[in-house]
CSV table of C-alpha atoms in Angstrom, one decimal:
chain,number,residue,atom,x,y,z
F,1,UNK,CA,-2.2,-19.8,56.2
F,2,UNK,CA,-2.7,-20.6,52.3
F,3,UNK,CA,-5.4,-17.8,52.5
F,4,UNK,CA,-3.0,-15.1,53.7
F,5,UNK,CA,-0.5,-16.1,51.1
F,6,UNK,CA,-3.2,-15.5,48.3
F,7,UNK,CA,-4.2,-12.5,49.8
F,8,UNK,CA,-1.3,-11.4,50.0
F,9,UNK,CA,0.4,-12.1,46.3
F,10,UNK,CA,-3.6,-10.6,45.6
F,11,UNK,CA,-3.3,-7.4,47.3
F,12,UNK,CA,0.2,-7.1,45.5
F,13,UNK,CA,-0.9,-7.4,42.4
F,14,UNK,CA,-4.1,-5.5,42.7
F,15,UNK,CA,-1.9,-2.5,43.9
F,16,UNK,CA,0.2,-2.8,40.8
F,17,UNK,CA,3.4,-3.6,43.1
F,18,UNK,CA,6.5,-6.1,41.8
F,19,UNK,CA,7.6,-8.6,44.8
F,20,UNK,CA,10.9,-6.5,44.7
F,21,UNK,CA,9.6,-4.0,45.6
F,22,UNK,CA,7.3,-5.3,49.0
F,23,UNK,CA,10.8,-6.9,49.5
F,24,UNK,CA,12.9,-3.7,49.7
F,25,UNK,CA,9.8,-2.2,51.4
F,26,UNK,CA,9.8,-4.9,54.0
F,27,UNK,CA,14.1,-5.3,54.1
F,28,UNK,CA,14.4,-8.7,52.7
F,29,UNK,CA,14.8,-10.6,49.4
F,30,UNK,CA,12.2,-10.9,46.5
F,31,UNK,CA,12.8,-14.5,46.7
F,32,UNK,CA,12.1,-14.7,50.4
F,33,UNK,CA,8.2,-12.5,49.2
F,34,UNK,CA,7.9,-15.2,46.4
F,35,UNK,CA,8.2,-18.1,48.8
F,36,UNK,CA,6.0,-15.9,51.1
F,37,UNK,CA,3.3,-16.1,48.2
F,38,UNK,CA,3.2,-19.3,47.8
F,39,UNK,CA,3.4,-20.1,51.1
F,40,UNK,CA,7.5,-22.0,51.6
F,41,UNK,CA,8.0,-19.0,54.1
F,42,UNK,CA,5.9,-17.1,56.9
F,43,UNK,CA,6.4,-13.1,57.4
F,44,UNK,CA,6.8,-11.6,61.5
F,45,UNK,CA,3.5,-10.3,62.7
F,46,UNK,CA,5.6,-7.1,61.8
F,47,UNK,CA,5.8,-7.6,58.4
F,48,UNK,CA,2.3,-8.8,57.8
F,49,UNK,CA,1.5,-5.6,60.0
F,50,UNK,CA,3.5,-3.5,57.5
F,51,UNK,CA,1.6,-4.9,54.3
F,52,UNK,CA,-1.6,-4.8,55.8
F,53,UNK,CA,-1.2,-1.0,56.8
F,54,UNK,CA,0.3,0.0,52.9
F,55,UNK,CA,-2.8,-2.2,51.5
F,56,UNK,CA,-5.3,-0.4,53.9
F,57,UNK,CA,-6.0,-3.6,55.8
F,58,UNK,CA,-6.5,-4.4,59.2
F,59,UNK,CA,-4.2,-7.1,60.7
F,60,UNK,CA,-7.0,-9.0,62.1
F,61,UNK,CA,-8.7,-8.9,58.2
F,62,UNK,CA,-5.9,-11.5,57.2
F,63,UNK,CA,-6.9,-13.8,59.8
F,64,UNK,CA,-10.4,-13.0,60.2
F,65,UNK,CA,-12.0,-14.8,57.0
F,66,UNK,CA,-15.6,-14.3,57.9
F,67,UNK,CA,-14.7,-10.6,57.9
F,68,UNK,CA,-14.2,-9.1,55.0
F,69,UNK,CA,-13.4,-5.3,55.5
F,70,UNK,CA,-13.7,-3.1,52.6
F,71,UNK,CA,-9.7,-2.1,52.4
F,72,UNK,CA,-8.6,1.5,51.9
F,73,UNK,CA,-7.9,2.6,48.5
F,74,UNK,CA,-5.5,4.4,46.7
F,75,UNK,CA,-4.9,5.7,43.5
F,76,UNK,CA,-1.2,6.1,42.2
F,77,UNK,CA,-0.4,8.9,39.4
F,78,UNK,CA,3.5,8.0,39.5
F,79,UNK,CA,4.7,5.9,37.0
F,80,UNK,CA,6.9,4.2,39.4
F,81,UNK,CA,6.5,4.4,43.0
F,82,UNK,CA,9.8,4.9,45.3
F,83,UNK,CA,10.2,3.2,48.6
F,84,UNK,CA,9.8,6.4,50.3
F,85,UNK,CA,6.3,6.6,48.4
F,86,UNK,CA,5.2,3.4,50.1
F,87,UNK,CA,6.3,4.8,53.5
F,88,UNK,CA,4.3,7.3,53.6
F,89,UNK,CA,1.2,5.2,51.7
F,90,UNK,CA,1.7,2.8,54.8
F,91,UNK,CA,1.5,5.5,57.2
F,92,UNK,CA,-1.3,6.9,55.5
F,93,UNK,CA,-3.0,3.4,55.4
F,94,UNK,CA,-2.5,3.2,59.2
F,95,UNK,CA,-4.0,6.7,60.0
F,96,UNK,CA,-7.2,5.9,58.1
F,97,UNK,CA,-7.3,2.4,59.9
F,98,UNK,CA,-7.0,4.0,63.2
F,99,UNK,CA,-9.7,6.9,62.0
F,100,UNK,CA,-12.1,3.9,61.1
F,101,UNK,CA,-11.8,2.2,64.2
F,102,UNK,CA,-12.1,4.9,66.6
F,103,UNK,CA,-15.5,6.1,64.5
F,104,UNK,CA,-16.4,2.4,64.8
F,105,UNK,CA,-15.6,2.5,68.7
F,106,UNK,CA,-18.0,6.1,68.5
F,107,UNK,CA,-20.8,4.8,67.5
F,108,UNK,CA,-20.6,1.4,69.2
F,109,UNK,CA,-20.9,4.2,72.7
F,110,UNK,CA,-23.7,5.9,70.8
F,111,UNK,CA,-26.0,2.5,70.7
């Protein structure tokens, strides 16, 4: 679990995110992401689902160490970026996850 705490506080960080913000994204407290971080607390599936889809990871690619998937990216022109922002950045995320996939699932029929 340590791993998917760094990744995590990792991910946040490389998306140029504060831990108040993932908190108010996720509806709980930026103490309960820093104890997250450093691994004192656990998130639902649903949360880590949540994070995963507005980082452009898989779920299975936080528990999956001897895969590591190139995550979506994103570039952010805003200043600051609103909760509603990372809604939609989320939903985004999960499309292209779900684009990937299916492609993946295409060619897999193909061989």
């Amino acid at each position: 679990m340590a791993a998917v705490c760094e990744k995590l506080k990792l991910l946040r960080e490389q998306a140029g995110l504060r831990q108040g913000q993932i908190a108010e994204f996720l509806g709980v407290t930026q103490t309960y992401i820093s104890k997250v971080e450093t691994g004192e607390r656990n998130l639902t599936v649903d949360q880590l689902e949540s994070l995963a889809t507005l980082y452009g990871y898989s779920l299975s690619s936080f528990v999956d160490t001897q895969n590591d998937i190139c995550p979506i990216q994103f570039a952010f022109r805003a200043q600051e970026v609103s909760q509603n922002d990372l809604k939609v950045i989320a939903d985004i995320g999960r499309i292209a996850l779900n684009s990937r996939f299916m492609t993946e699932m295409l060619e897999g029929a193909n061989d």
